[in-house]
């Protein structure tokens, strides 16, 4: 995830932090288990809000206010085996995933 966000341009490049730092910053992200492919199996849907992406570059205990309009949310959908079937992590992608 971290490298994908770097490649998208949403967070700066450089070294990827250690597991504990990433866990602290990503611990409250929502993961949805939904049958997106209609194959009778659940798929993993992770949508990261713009403010959550901004938090990644802030110190773990920082207090700040961020507008959702500064960074677009990013979504990735994976099969349970880890294969990515959708991602809008392209560089500065402005597309937004919607569904019903």
Coordinates of N, CA and C in Angstrom, one line a residue, residues 45-97:
X45 N -12.1 -5.2 -0.3 CA -12.2 -3.8 -0.8 C -11.7 -2.9 0.2
X46 N -10.7 -2.2 -0.2 CA -10.0 -1.2 0.7 C -10.1 0.2 0.1
X47 N -10.8 1.1 0.7 CA -10.9 2.5 0.2 C -10.3 3.3 1.3
X48 N -9.3 4.1 0.9 CA -8.6 5.0 1.8 C -9.0 6.4 1.6
X49 N -9.5 7.1 2.6 CA -10.0 8.5 2.4 C -8.8 9.4 2.2
X50 N -9.0 10.6 1.6 CA -8.0 11.6 1.4 C -7.3 12.0 2.7
X51 N -8.1 12.2 3.8 CA -7.5 12.5 5.1 C -6.7 11.4 5.6
X52 N -7.1 10.2 5.4 CA -6.3 9.0 5.9 C -4.9 9.0 5.2
X53 N -4.9 9.3 3.9 CA -3.7 9.3 3.2 C -2.8 10.4 3.7
X54 N -3.3 11.5 4.0 CA -2.5 12.6 4.5 C -1.9 12.3 5.9
X55 N -2.6 11.5 6.7 CA -2.1 11.1 8.0 C -0.8 10.3 7.9
X56 N -0.7 9.6 6.8 CA 0.5 8.7 6.6 C 1.8 9.5 6.7
X57 N 1.8 10.8 6.3 CA 3.1 11.5 6.3 C 3.2 12.4 7.5
X58 N 2.3 12.3 8.4 CA 2.3 13.0 9.7 C 2.9 12.2 10.8
X59 N 3.5 12.8 11.8 CA 4.0 12.0 13.0 C 2.8 11.3 13.6
X60 N 3.0 10.1 14.2 CA 2.0 9.2 14.7 C 1.0 9.9 15.6
X61 N 1.5 10.8 16.5 CA 0.7 11.5 17.5 C 0.3 12.9 17.1
X62 N 0.4 13.3 15.8 CA 0.1 14.6 15.4 C -1.4 14.9 15.4
X63 N -1.8 16.1 15.8 CA -3.1 16.5 15.7 C -3.2 17.6 14.6
X64 N -4.1 17.4 13.6 CA -4.2 18.3 12.5 C -5.6 18.2 11.9
X65 N -5.9 19.1 11.0 CA -7.2 19.2 10.3 C -6.9 19.2 8.8
X66 N -7.5 18.2 8.1 CA -7.2 18.1 6.7 C -8.5 18.1 5.9
X67 N -8.6 18.8 4.8 CA -9.8 18.8 4.0 C -9.8 17.6 3.1
X68 N -10.9 16.9 3.0 CA -11.1 15.7 2.1 C -10.8 16.0 0.6
X69 N -10.9 17.3 0.2 CA -10.8 17.7 -1.2 C -9.3 17.8 -1.6
X70 N -8.4 17.8 -0.7 CA -7.0 17.9 -1.1 C -6.4 16.7 -1.7
X71 N -6.8 15.5 -1.3 CA -6.3 14.3 -1.8 C -7.6 13.4 -2.1
X72 N -7.7 12.8 -3.3 CA -8.8 12.0 -3.6 C -8.6 10.6 -2.9
X73 N -9.8 10.0 -2.5 CA -9.7 8.7 -1.9 C -9.1 7.7 -2.9
X74 N -8.5 6.6 -2.5 CA -8.0 5.6 -3.3 C -8.6 4.3 -3.0
X75 N -8.9 3.4 -4.0 CA -9.5 2.1 -3.7 C -8.7 1.0 -4.4
X76 N -8.6 -0.1 -3.7 CA -8.0 -1.3 -4.3 C -9.0 -2.5 -4.0
X77 N -9.2 -3.3 -4.9 CA -10.0 -4.5 -4.7 C -9.1 -5.7 -5.0
X78 N -9.1 -6.7 -4.1 CA -8.3 -7.9 -4.3 C -9.1 -9.1 -4.1
X79 N -8.7 -10.1 -4.8 CA -9.3 -11.5 -4.5 C -8.6 -12.0 -3.2
X80 N -9.2 -13.0 -2.6 CA -8.6 -13.5 -1.4 C -7.2 -14.0 -1.5
X81 N -6.9 -14.4 -2.7 CA -5.5 -14.9 -3.0 C -4.5 -13.8 -3.2
X82 N -5.0 -12.5 -3.1 CA -4.1 -11.4 -3.2 C -4.0 -10.7 -4.5
X83 N -4.6 -11.3 -5.5 CA -4.6 -10.8 -6.9 C -5.4 -9.5 -6.9
X84 N -4.8 -8.4 -7.4 CA -5.5 -7.1 -7.5 C -6.4 -7.2 -8.8
X85 N -7.7 -6.9 -8.6 CA -8.6 -6.9 -9.7 C -9.1 -5.5 -10.1
X86 N -8.8 -4.5 -9.2 CA -9.1 -3.1 -9.4 C -8.2 -2.2 -8.6
X87 N -7.6 -1.2 -9.1 CA -6.9 -0.2 -8.4 C -6.9 1.1 -9.1
X88 N -7.1 2.2 -8.3 CA -7.1 3.5 -8.9 C -5.9 4.3 -8.3
X89 N -4.8 3.5 -8.1 CA -3.6 4.1 -7.6 C -2.7 4.7 -8.6
X90 N -3.2 4.9 -9.9 CA -2.4 5.4 -10.9 C -1.9 6.8 -10.5
X91 N -0.9 7.3 -11.1 CA -0.3 8.6 -10.8 C -1.4 9.7 -11.0
X92 N -1.7 10.4 -9.9 CA -2.6 11.5 -9.8 C -4.0 11.2 -10.5
X93 N -4.4 9.9 -10.3 CA -5.7 9.5 -10.9 C -6.8 10.3 -10.2
X94 N -7.7 10.8 -11.1 CA -8.9 11.6 -10.6 C -10.1 10.7 -10.6
X95 N -10.0 9.4 -11.0 CA -11.2 8.6 -11.1 C -11.6 8.2 -9.7
X96 N -12.9 7.9 -9.6 CA -13.5 7.5 -8.3 C -14.4 6.3 -8.6
X97 N -14.2 5.3 -7.7 CA -15.0 4.1 -7.8 C -16.4 4.3 -7.1

